[in-house]
Amino acid sequence: MEATIDFIKKIVDNLNGFGFPFLVFFIGILEFSFGLYKRKWPKNERFVDIACFTLPRLVVQPAVAYYSVHFLPLIFPAFKNVFSWVPFIWGFAIIAVADDLTQYWYHRLHHQVPWLWRFHRTHHSASYMGMAMASRQNVIYTIFFSQIYLTAALVYLGLGIPAIAVRVIKSTITTLAHSSIPWDKPFYKYKVLHPIAWVLERLISTPATHHAHHAATTDDGVGHYKGNFGNMFFLWDIIFGTALISRQYPKAYGISHYEGDQWYAQLLWPIFKSKVEGSELAPNGPMVRIDIEKEAHSAEHIEPNLAVLQPSYSNN
């Protein structure tokens, strides 16, 4: 048993140290090679994506880990390695469920509570999907729910191996779900793979289900920004009735009324405000703006939809 644990630890250490960064780099190369951003990556949005991808990894996560390692022994000196006796498989299962279920509700509340929406809005403002979208978040949104807190605490408590394993697997799934590479399409295309598709799309987030969450509209029966909140497990959406499975991809992504808020406002609102008049991130801006019909410029009698979260507040 000890040999098995040591083997798993080596795998986890390698994935955490080199495997996941290599995967992200590989996916990024593929997306650019095949032109999957479709020329929808203007300079301002590049700054947002790059800052959101690098800042948490270079500043936020190391800072949280440093203070956790130094302060946890002071606050809870008797709890060091207290759960080291827990078998890997049980530790992994408990952490995976607890971490992802709490993040499901954290995410969902940022769609359903109007004053929280603006902290999450950055994640939905881009008109494209790609690997970088997985970490495109307002810094404050990231700080108040960062996996690094949980991981640092669990390492101190003696559950470091399962905690890091969950982090690596979850990061991989969420990155692949945001990617512009539609890796799930073969499961829908070939009949022999349909049983696997049925289980897969209900268990974890896939490009089809998560892209629907980033759609610019819900009027086509494909977009579903009022649901599909799951991060690693899509199962929570099934259980709590927020799921939409269409096996199709939206034709348009983002927020219909988005007008290019400056990258620093998207990254650090409300510390920095947007200069776009009427933006949700602007000084005295509304918490939630009225959504705009994408074809409003060419159609004559289209009534705007509310940019509602579930049940009736914001777009995304």
mmCIF file of C-alpha atoms in Angstrom:
data_model
loop_
_atom_site.group_PDB
_atom_site.id
_atom_site.type_symbol
_atom_site.label_atom_id
_atom_site.label_comp_id
_atom_site.label_asym_id
_atom_site.label_seq_id
_atom_site.Cartn_x
_atom_site.Cartn_y
_atom_site.Cartn_z
ATOM 1 C CA MET A 1 0.000 0.000 0.000
ATOM 2 C CA GLU A 2 2.815 2.376 0.865
ATOM 3 C CA ALA A 3 4.448 1.673 -2.506
ATOM 4 C CA THR A 4 1.174 2.541 -4.262
ATOM 5 C CA ILE A 5 0.882 5.818 -2.369
ATOM 6 C CA ASP A 6 4.481 6.707 -3.253
ATOM 7 C CA PHE A 7 3.761 5.944 -6.928
ATOM 8 C CA ILE A 8 0.637 8.152 -6.889
ATOM 9 C CA LYS A 9 2.585 10.900 -5.141
ATOM 10 C CA LYS A 10 5.214 10.870 -7.889
ATOM 11 C CA ILE A 11 2.521 11.114 -10.572
ATOM 12 C CA VAL A 12 0.770 13.978 -8.773
ATOM 13 C CA ASP A 13 4.054 15.833 -8.201
ATOM 14 C CA ASN A 14 4.940 15.524 -11.885
ATOM 15 C CA LEU A 15 1.486 16.646 -13.030
ATOM 16 C CA ASN A 16 1.424 19.555 -10.617
ATOM 17 C CA GLY A 17 4.947 20.629 -11.507
ATOM 18 C CA PHE A 18 5.121 20.061 -15.251
ATOM 19 C CA GLY A 19 2.119 18.151 -16.580
ATOM 20 C CA PHE A 20 -0.614 20.776 -16.313
ATOM 21 C CA PRO A 21 1.508 23.742 -17.494
ATOM 22 C CA PHE A 22 2.572 21.634 -20.484
ATOM 23 C CA LEU A 23 -1.070 20.738 -21.203
ATOM 24 C CA VAL A 24 -2.078 24.411 -21.100
ATOM 25 C CA PHE A 25 0.814 25.322 -23.394
ATOM 26 C CA PHE A 26 -0.080 22.506 -25.812
ATOM 27 C CA ILE A 27 -3.761 23.500 -25.938
ATOM 28 C CA GLY A 28 -2.804 27.130 -26.477
ATOM 29 C CA ILE A 29 -0.554 26.190 -29.411
ATOM 30 C CA LEU A 30 -3.346 24.119 -30.968
ATOM 31 C CA GLU A 31 -5.876 26.929 -30.609
ATOM 32 C CA PHE A 32 -3.603 29.427 -32.299
ATOM 33 C CA SER A 33 -2.405 26.973 -34.961
ATOM 34 C CA PHE A 34 -5.935 26.270 -36.118
ATOM 35 C CA GLY A 35 -7.044 29.882 -35.844
ATOM 36 C CA LEU A 36 -9.755 28.992 -33.379
ATOM 37 C CA TYR A 37 -9.908 32.523 -31.946
ATOM 38 C CA LYS A 38 -11.149 33.592 -35.396
ATOM 39 C CA ARG A 39 -9.487 37.002 -35.146
ATOM 40 C CA LYS A 40 -11.628 37.883 -32.106
ATOM 41 C CA TRP A 41 -8.718 38.577 -29.764
ATOM 42 C CA PRO A 42 -8.186 42.365 -29.789
ATOM 43 C CA LYS A 43 -5.388 43.977 -27.797
ATOM 44 C CA ASN A 44 -7.535 44.928 -24.805
ATOM 45 C CA GLU A 45 -8.893 41.380 -24.453
ATOM 46 C CA ARG A 46 -5.392 39.917 -24.762
ATOM 47 C CA PHE A 47 -4.315 42.064 -21.809
ATOM 48 C CA VAL A 48 -7.301 40.835 -19.787
ATOM 49 C CA ASP A 49 -6.641 37.166 -20.558
ATOM 50 C CA ILE A 50 -2.885 37.307 -20.004
ATOM 51 C CA ALA A 51 -3.186 39.313 -16.766
ATOM 52 C CA CYS A 52 -5.871 36.990 -15.399
ATOM 53 C CA PHE A 53 -3.810 33.934 -16.317
ATOM 54 C CA THR A 54 -0.491 35.123 -14.879
ATOM 55 C CA LEU A 55 -1.370 37.318 -11.876
ATOM 56 C CA PRO A 56 -3.026 34.595 -9.742
ATOM 57 C CA ARG A 57 -0.173 32.164 -10.475
ATOM 58 C CA LEU A 58 2.686 34.603 -9.978
ATOM 59 C CA VAL A 59 1.287 36.723 -7.133
ATOM 60 C CA VAL A 60 -1.971 35.564 -5.525
ATOM 61 C CA GLN A 61 -1.298 31.840 -5.177
ATOM 62 C CA PRO A 62 2.307 32.134 -3.920
ATOM 63 C CA ALA A 63 1.253 34.818 -1.434
ATOM 64 C CA VAL A 64 -1.649 32.754 -0.081
ATOM 65 C CA ALA A 65 0.507 29.642 0.124
ATOM 66 C CA TYR A 66 3.295 31.514 1.915
ATOM 67 C CA TYR A 67 1.037 33.003 4.576
ATOM 68 C CA SER A 68 -0.905 29.742 4.974
ATOM 69 C CA VAL A 69 2.282 27.790 5.604
ATOM 70 C CA HIS A 70 3.478 30.345 8.170
ATOM 71 C CA PHE A 71 0.204 31.141 9.941
ATOM 72 C CA LEU A 72 -1.561 27.780 10.066
ATOM 73 C CA PRO A 73 1.022 26.329 12.480
ATOM 74 C CA LEU A 74 0.538 29.382 14.712
ATOM 75 C CA ILE A 75 -3.259 29.236 14.670
ATOM 76 C CA PHE A 76 -3.724 25.439 14.684
ATOM 77 C CA PRO A 77 -0.470 23.955 16.006
ATOM 78 C CA ALA A 78 -2.133 20.694 17.082
ATOM 79 C CA PHE A 79 -3.683 19.964 13.681
ATOM 80 C CA LYS A 80 -0.540 19.407 11.604
ATOM 81 C CA ASN A 81 -0.920 16.112 9.674
ATOM 82 C CA VAL A 82 -3.959 15.229 11.788
ATOM 83 C CA PHE A 83 -5.661 13.581 8.769
ATOM 84 C CA SER A 84 -2.600 11.853 7.336
ATOM 85 C CA TRP A 85 -4.198 8.484 8.202
ATOM 86 C CA VAL A 86 -7.071 8.999 5.709
ATOM 87 C CA PRO A 87 -6.683 6.684 2.675
ATOM 88 C CA PHE A 88 -5.921 8.462 -0.609
ATOM 89 C CA ILE A 89 -9.124 7.402 -2.363
ATOM 90 C CA TRP A 90 -11.364 8.685 0.454
ATOM 91 C CA GLY A 91 -9.422 11.908 0.793
ATOM 92 C CA PHE A 92 -9.653 12.464 -2.954
ATOM 93 C CA ALA A 93 -13.411 11.781 -3.057
ATOM 94 C CA ILE A 94 -14.252 14.023 -0.091
ATOM 95 C CA ILE A 95 -12.093 16.920 -1.309
ATOM 96 C CA ALA A 96 -13.375 16.683 -4.898
ATOM 97 C CA VAL A 97 -17.016 16.807 -3.816
ATOM 98 C CA ALA A 98 -16.568 19.501 -1.135
ATOM 99 C CA ASP A 99 -14.412 21.760 -3.319
ATOM 100 C CA ASP A 100 -16.497 21.537 -6.482
ATOM 101 C CA LEU A 101 -19.905 21.712 -4.784
ATOM 102 C CA THR A 102 -18.978 24.902 -2.916
ATOM 103 C CA GLN A 103 -17.622 26.403 -6.133
ATOM 104 C CA TYR A 104 -20.846 25.513 -7.960
ATOM 105 C CA TRP A 105 -22.824 27.614 -5.450
ATOM 106 C CA TYR A 106 -20.224 30.391 -5.394
ATOM 107 C CA HIS A 107 -20.455 30.596 -9.178
ATOM 108 C CA ARG A 108 -24.245 30.336 -9.240
ATOM 109 C CA LEU A 109 -24.705 33.075 -6.654
ATOM 110 C CA HIS A 110 -22.613 35.439 -8.774
ATOM 111 C CA HIS A 111 -25.208 34.987 -11.499
ATOM 112 C CA GLN A 112 -28.264 35.202 -9.272
ATOM 113 C CA VAL A 113 -27.355 37.992 -6.836
ATOM 114 C CA PRO A 114 -27.175 41.315 -8.756
ATOM 115 C CA TRP A 115 -24.458 43.041 -6.689
ATOM 116 C CA LEU A 116 -22.186 39.979 -7.049
ATOM 117 C CA TRP A 117 -22.539 39.823 -10.833
ATOM 118 C CA ARG A 118 -19.967 42.523 -11.554
ATOM 119 C CA PHE A 119 -17.222 40.524 -9.793
ATOM 120 C CA HIS A 120 -17.827 37.640 -12.206
ATOM 121 C CA ARG A 121 -18.677 39.650 -15.315
ATOM 122 C CA THR A 122 -15.092 39.599 -16.639
ATOM 123 C CA HIS A 123 -15.362 35.844 -17.149
ATOM 124 C CA HIS A 124 -18.237 36.360 -19.588
ATOM 125 C CA SER A 125 -17.276 39.522 -21.420
ATOM 126 C CA ALA A 126 -15.152 37.930 -24.170
ATOM 127 C CA SER A 127 -16.845 37.216 -27.502
ATOM 128 C CA TYR A 128 -14.798 34.042 -27.981
ATOM 129 C CA MET A 129 -13.963 30.843 -26.128
ATOM 130 C CA GLY A 130 -10.490 29.518 -25.479
ATOM 131 C CA MET A 131 -8.180 27.925 -22.948
ATOM 132 C CA ALA A 132 -7.365 31.322 -21.399
ATOM 133 C CA MET A 133 -11.035 31.798 -20.472
ATOM 134 C CA ALA A 134 -10.709 29.259 -17.650
ATOM 135 C CA SER A 135 -8.786 31.777 -15.540
ATOM 136 C CA ARG A 136 -10.333 35.008 -16.897
ATOM 137 C CA GLN A 137 -11.711 36.420 -13.654
ATOM 138 C CA ASN A 138 -11.728 39.613 -11.639
ATOM 139 C CA VAL A 139 -8.896 39.321 -9.100
ATOM 140 C CA ILE A 140 -11.260 39.862 -6.165
ATOM 141 C CA TYR A 141 -13.500 37.028 -7.403
ATOM 142 C CA THR A 142 -10.392 34.811 -7.510
ATOM 143 C CA ILE A 143 -9.062 35.844 -4.104
ATOM 144 C CA PHE A 144 -12.314 35.153 -2.282
ATOM 145 C CA PHE A 145 -12.598 31.696 -3.783
ATOM 146 C CA SER A 146 -9.183 30.369 -4.605
ATOM 147 C CA GLN A 147 -8.424 26.660 -4.568
ATOM 148 C CA ILE A 148 -5.037 27.531 -3.178
ATOM 149 C CA TYR A 149 -6.577 28.244 0.260
ATOM 150 C CA LEU A 150 -8.079 24.780 0.408
ATOM 151 C CA THR A 151 -4.984 23.094 -0.986
ATOM 152 C CA ALA A 152 -2.635 24.852 1.456
ATOM 153 C CA ALA A 153 -4.848 23.977 4.440
ATOM 154 C CA LEU A 154 -5.237 20.357 3.362
ATOM 155 C CA VAL A 155 -1.502 19.941 2.866
ATOM 156 C CA TYR A 156 -1.021 21.188 6.440
ATOM 157 C CA LEU A 157 -3.664 18.752 7.696
ATOM 158 C CA GLY A 158 -1.949 15.815 6.000
ATOM 159 C CA LEU A 159 -4.096 15.530 2.872
ATOM 160 C CA GLY A 160 -1.647 17.098 0.464
ATOM 161 C CA ILE A 161 -1.531 14.268 -2.092
ATOM 162 C CA PRO A 162 -5.300 13.952 -2.670
ATOM 163 C CA ALA A 163 -5.706 17.750 -2.527
ATOM 164 C CA ILE A 164 -3.120 18.351 -5.240
ATOM 165 C CA ALA A 165 -4.528 15.460 -7.305
ATOM 166 C CA VAL A 166 -7.988 17.059 -7.206
ATOM 167 C CA ARG A 167 -6.533 20.430 -8.141
ATOM 168 C CA VAL A 168 -4.689 19.021 -11.167
ATOM 169 C CA ILE A 169 -7.658 17.012 -12.458
ATOM 170 C CA LYS A 170 -10.110 19.851 -11.893
ATOM 171 C CA SER A 171 -7.850 22.370 -13.626
ATOM 172 C CA THR A 172 -7.506 20.014 -16.586
ATOM 173 C CA ILE A 173 -11.263 19.472 -16.933
ATOM 174 C CA THR A 174 -12.149 23.167 -16.633
ATOM 175 C CA THR A 175 -9.425 24.160 -19.093
ATOM 176 C CA LEU A 176 -10.644 21.602 -21.647
ATOM 177 C CA ALA A 177 -14.265 22.696 -21.121
ATOM 178 C CA HIS A 178 -13.374 26.325 -21.917
ATOM 179 C CA SER A 179 -11.116 25.462 -24.834
ATOM 180 C CA SER A 180 -12.210 26.300 -28.363
ATOM 181 C CA ILE A 181 -11.238 22.755 -29.372
ATOM 182 C CA PRO A 182 -14.529 20.780 -29.552
ATOM 183 C CA TRP A 183 -13.066 17.506 -28.328
ATOM 184 C CA ASP A 184 -16.485 16.150 -27.305
ATOM 185 C CA LYS A 185 -17.995 16.249 -30.826
ATOM 186 C CA PRO A 186 -16.878 12.702 -31.808
ATOM 187 C CA PHE A 187 -18.852 11.343 -28.855
ATOM 188 C CA TYR A 188 -22.020 12.858 -30.339
ATOM 189 C CA LYS A 189 -21.233 12.002 -33.942
ATOM 190 C CA TYR A 190 -20.595 8.259 -33.696
ATOM 191 C CA LYS A 191 -23.467 6.128 -32.458
ATOM 192 C CA VAL A 192 -21.184 3.596 -30.794
ATOM 193 C CA LEU A 193 -19.914 6.375 -28.502
ATOM 194 C CA HIS A 194 -23.362 7.714 -27.529
ATOM 195 C CA PRO A 195 -23.562 5.728 -24.250
ATOM 196 C CA ILE A 196 -20.195 7.200 -23.213
ATOM 197 C CA ALA A 197 -21.376 10.673 -24.244
ATOM 198 C CA TRP A 198 -24.534 10.314 -22.141
ATOM 199 C CA VAL A 199 -22.482 9.584 -19.009
ATOM 200 C CA LEU A 200 -19.673 12.027 -19.792
ATOM 201 C CA GLU A 201 -21.843 15.095 -20.387
ATOM 202 C CA ARG A 202 -23.757 14.495 -17.169
ATOM 203 C CA LEU A 203 -20.714 13.815 -15.038
ATOM 204 C CA ILE A 204 -18.182 16.523 -16.010
ATOM 205 C CA SER A 205 -18.170 19.857 -17.824
ATOM 206 C CA THR A 206 -17.607 19.458 -21.565
ATOM 207 C CA PRO A 207 -17.117 22.113 -24.261
ATOM 208 C CA ALA A 208 -20.735 21.813 -25.431
ATOM 209 C CA THR A 209 -22.294 22.220 -21.983
ATOM 210 C CA HIS A 210 -19.923 24.917 -20.757
ATOM 211 C CA HIS A 211 -19.822 26.877 -23.995
ATOM 212 C CA ALA A 212 -23.598 27.105 -23.641
ATOM 213 C CA HIS A 213 -23.031 28.911 -20.337
ATOM 214 C CA HIS A 214 -20.933 31.532 -22.145
ATOM 215 C CA ALA A 215 -23.470 32.121 -24.927
ATOM 216 C CA ALA A 216 -24.625 35.642 -25.726
ATOM 217 C CA THR A 217 -28.285 34.609 -25.889
ATOM 218 C CA THR A 218 -30.648 31.941 -24.631
ATOM 219 C CA ASP A 219 -33.173 32.374 -27.444
ATOM 220 C CA ASP A 220 -31.770 29.633 -29.672
ATOM 221 C CA GLY A 221 -32.251 26.667 -27.337
ATOM 222 C CA VAL A 222 -28.469 26.211 -27.155
ATOM 223 C CA GLY A 223 -27.234 29.084 -24.989
ATOM 224 C CA HIS A 224 -27.841 28.733 -21.258
ATOM 225 C CA TYR A 225 -26.070 31.416 -19.231
ATOM 226 C CA LYS A 226 -28.827 31.006 -16.618
ATOM 227 C CA GLY A 227 -27.446 27.549 -15.809
ATOM 228 C CA ASN A 228 -24.674 25.044 -16.552
ATOM 229 C CA PHE A 229 -22.724 26.425 -13.589
ATOM 230 C CA GLY A 230 -20.661 23.277 -12.914
ATOM 231 C CA ASN A 231 -16.872 23.585 -12.921
ATOM 232 C CA MET A 232 -15.392 20.082 -12.705
ATOM 233 C CA PHE A 233 -18.641 18.167 -12.171
ATOM 234 C CA PHE A 234 -21.645 18.951 -14.355
ATOM 235 C CA LEU A 235 -23.525 16.569 -12.063
ATOM 236 C CA TRP A 236 -24.436 19.482 -9.764
ATOM 237 C CA ASP A 237 -26.460 21.097 -12.568
ATOM 238 C CA ILE A 238 -28.295 17.814 -13.088
ATOM 239 C CA ILE A 239 -29.056 17.486 -9.372
ATOM 240 C CA PHE A 240 -30.114 21.111 -8.818
ATOM 241 C CA GLY A 241 -32.068 21.537 -12.055
ATOM 242 C CA THR A 242 -29.828 24.096 -13.794
ATOM 243 C CA ALA A 243 -28.647 21.861 -16.648
ATOM 244 C CA LEU A 244 -29.209 22.214 -20.381
ATOM 245 C CA ILE A 245 -27.704 19.559 -22.661
ATOM 246 C CA SER A 246 -28.129 20.231 -26.368
ATOM 247 C CA ARG A 247 -24.889 18.773 -27.804
ATOM 248 C CA GLN A 248 -24.622 21.939 -29.886
ATOM 249 C CA TYR A 249 -22.406 25.012 -29.745
ATOM 250 C CA PRO A 250 -23.621 28.634 -29.494
ATOM 251 C CA LYS A 251 -23.206 30.885 -32.515
ATOM 252 C CA ALA A 252 -22.205 33.882 -30.378
ATOM 253 C CA TYR A 253 -20.424 34.256 -27.049
ATOM 254 C CA GLY A 254 -20.070 36.965 -24.443
ATOM 255 C CA ILE A 255 -22.320 39.754 -23.190
ATOM 256 C CA SER A 256 -24.537 41.403 -25.779
ATOM 257 C CA HIS A 257 -24.078 44.907 -24.336
ATOM 258 C CA TYR A 258 -20.307 44.621 -23.775
ATOM 259 C CA GLU A 259 -18.460 47.637 -25.217
ATOM 260 C CA GLY A 260 -14.841 46.869 -24.389
ATOM 261 C CA ASP A 261 -14.218 47.870 -20.781
ATOM 262 C CA GLN A 262 -10.545 48.615 -20.129
ATOM 263 C CA TRP A 263 -8.502 45.609 -19.066
ATOM 264 C CA TYR A 264 -7.584 47.126 -15.685
ATOM 265 C CA ALA A 265 -11.265 47.715 -14.835
ATOM 266 C CA GLN A 266 -12.138 44.138 -15.688
ATOM 267 C CA LEU A 267 -9.216 42.880 -13.668
ATOM 268 C CA LEU A 268 -9.571 45.066 -10.563
ATOM 269 C CA TRP A 269 -13.113 46.469 -10.364
ATOM 270 C CA PRO A 270 -14.184 48.193 -8.087
ATOM 271 C CA ILE A 271 -10.663 49.492 -7.343
ATOM 272 C CA PHE A 272 -10.457 50.709 -10.949
ATOM 273 C CA LYS A 273 -13.602 51.708 -12.838
ATOM 274 C CA SER A 274 -14.426 51.491 -16.518
ATOM 275 C CA LYS A 275 -14.480 54.616 -18.700
ATOM 276 C CA VAL A 276 -17.271 53.154 -20.832
ATOM 277 C CA GLU A 277 -20.382 55.187 -20.058
ATOM 278 C CA GLY A 278 -23.271 53.071 -18.811
ATOM 279 C CA SER A 279 -21.098 50.000 -18.243
ATOM 280 C CA GLU A 280 -21.757 47.844 -15.210
ATOM 281 C CA LEU A 281 -18.137 48.524 -14.244
ATOM 282 C CA ALA A 282 -18.344 52.310 -14.713
ATOM 283 C CA PRO A 283 -18.740 54.819 -11.847
ATOM 284 C CA ASN A 284 -22.423 54.839 -10.872
ATOM 285 C CA GLY A 285 -23.033 52.126 -13.467
ATOM 286 C CA PRO A 286 -25.991 49.749 -13.100
ATOM 287 C CA MET A 287 -25.501 46.437 -11.317
ATOM 288 C CA VAL A 288 -27.096 44.659 -14.267
ATOM 289 C CA ARG A 289 -27.736 46.179 -17.690
ATOM 290 C CA ILE A 290 -30.553 45.363 -20.047
ATOM 291 C CA ASP A 291 -29.429 42.789 -22.555
ATOM 292 C CA ILE A 292 -29.362 43.781 -26.212
ATOM 293 C CA GLU A 293 -30.645 41.597 -28.995
ATOM 294 C CA LYS A 294 -27.677 40.711 -31.215
ATOM 295 C CA GLU A 295 -29.624 41.367 -34.410
ATOM 296 C CA ALA A 296 -31.197 44.602 -33.165
ATOM 297 C CA HIS A 297 -29.315 46.675 -35.712
ATOM 298 C CA SER A 298 -30.822 44.799 -38.638
ATOM 299 C CA ALA A 299 -34.264 43.905 -37.302
ATOM 300 C CA GLU A 300 -37.034 46.423 -36.736
ATOM 301 C CA HIS A 301 -39.303 45.082 -34.014
ATOM 302 C CA ILE A 302 -37.155 43.244 -31.509
ATOM 303 C CA GLU A 303 -37.724 43.816 -27.838
ATOM 304 C CA PRO A 304 -34.598 43.577 -25.657
ATOM 305 C CA ASN A 305 -34.313 40.715 -23.198
ATOM 306 C CA LEU A 306 -33.334 41.235 -19.597
ATOM 307 C CA ALA A 307 -29.699 40.308 -19.041
ATOM 308 C CA VAL A 308 -30.923 37.960 -16.419
ATOM 309 C CA LEU A 309 -29.074 35.588 -14.234
ATOM 310 C CA GLN A 310 -31.169 32.910 -12.819
ATOM 311 C CA PRO A 311 -33.950 33.665 -12.143
ATOM 312 C CA SER A 312 -33.982 37.251 -13.437
ATOM 313 C CA TYR A 313 -30.941 39.400 -13.041
ATOM 314 C CA SER A 314 -27.805 39.268 -15.210
ATOM 315 C CA ASN A 315 -26.244 38.135 -18.465
ATOM 316 C CA ASN A 316 -23.985 35.226 -18.096
#
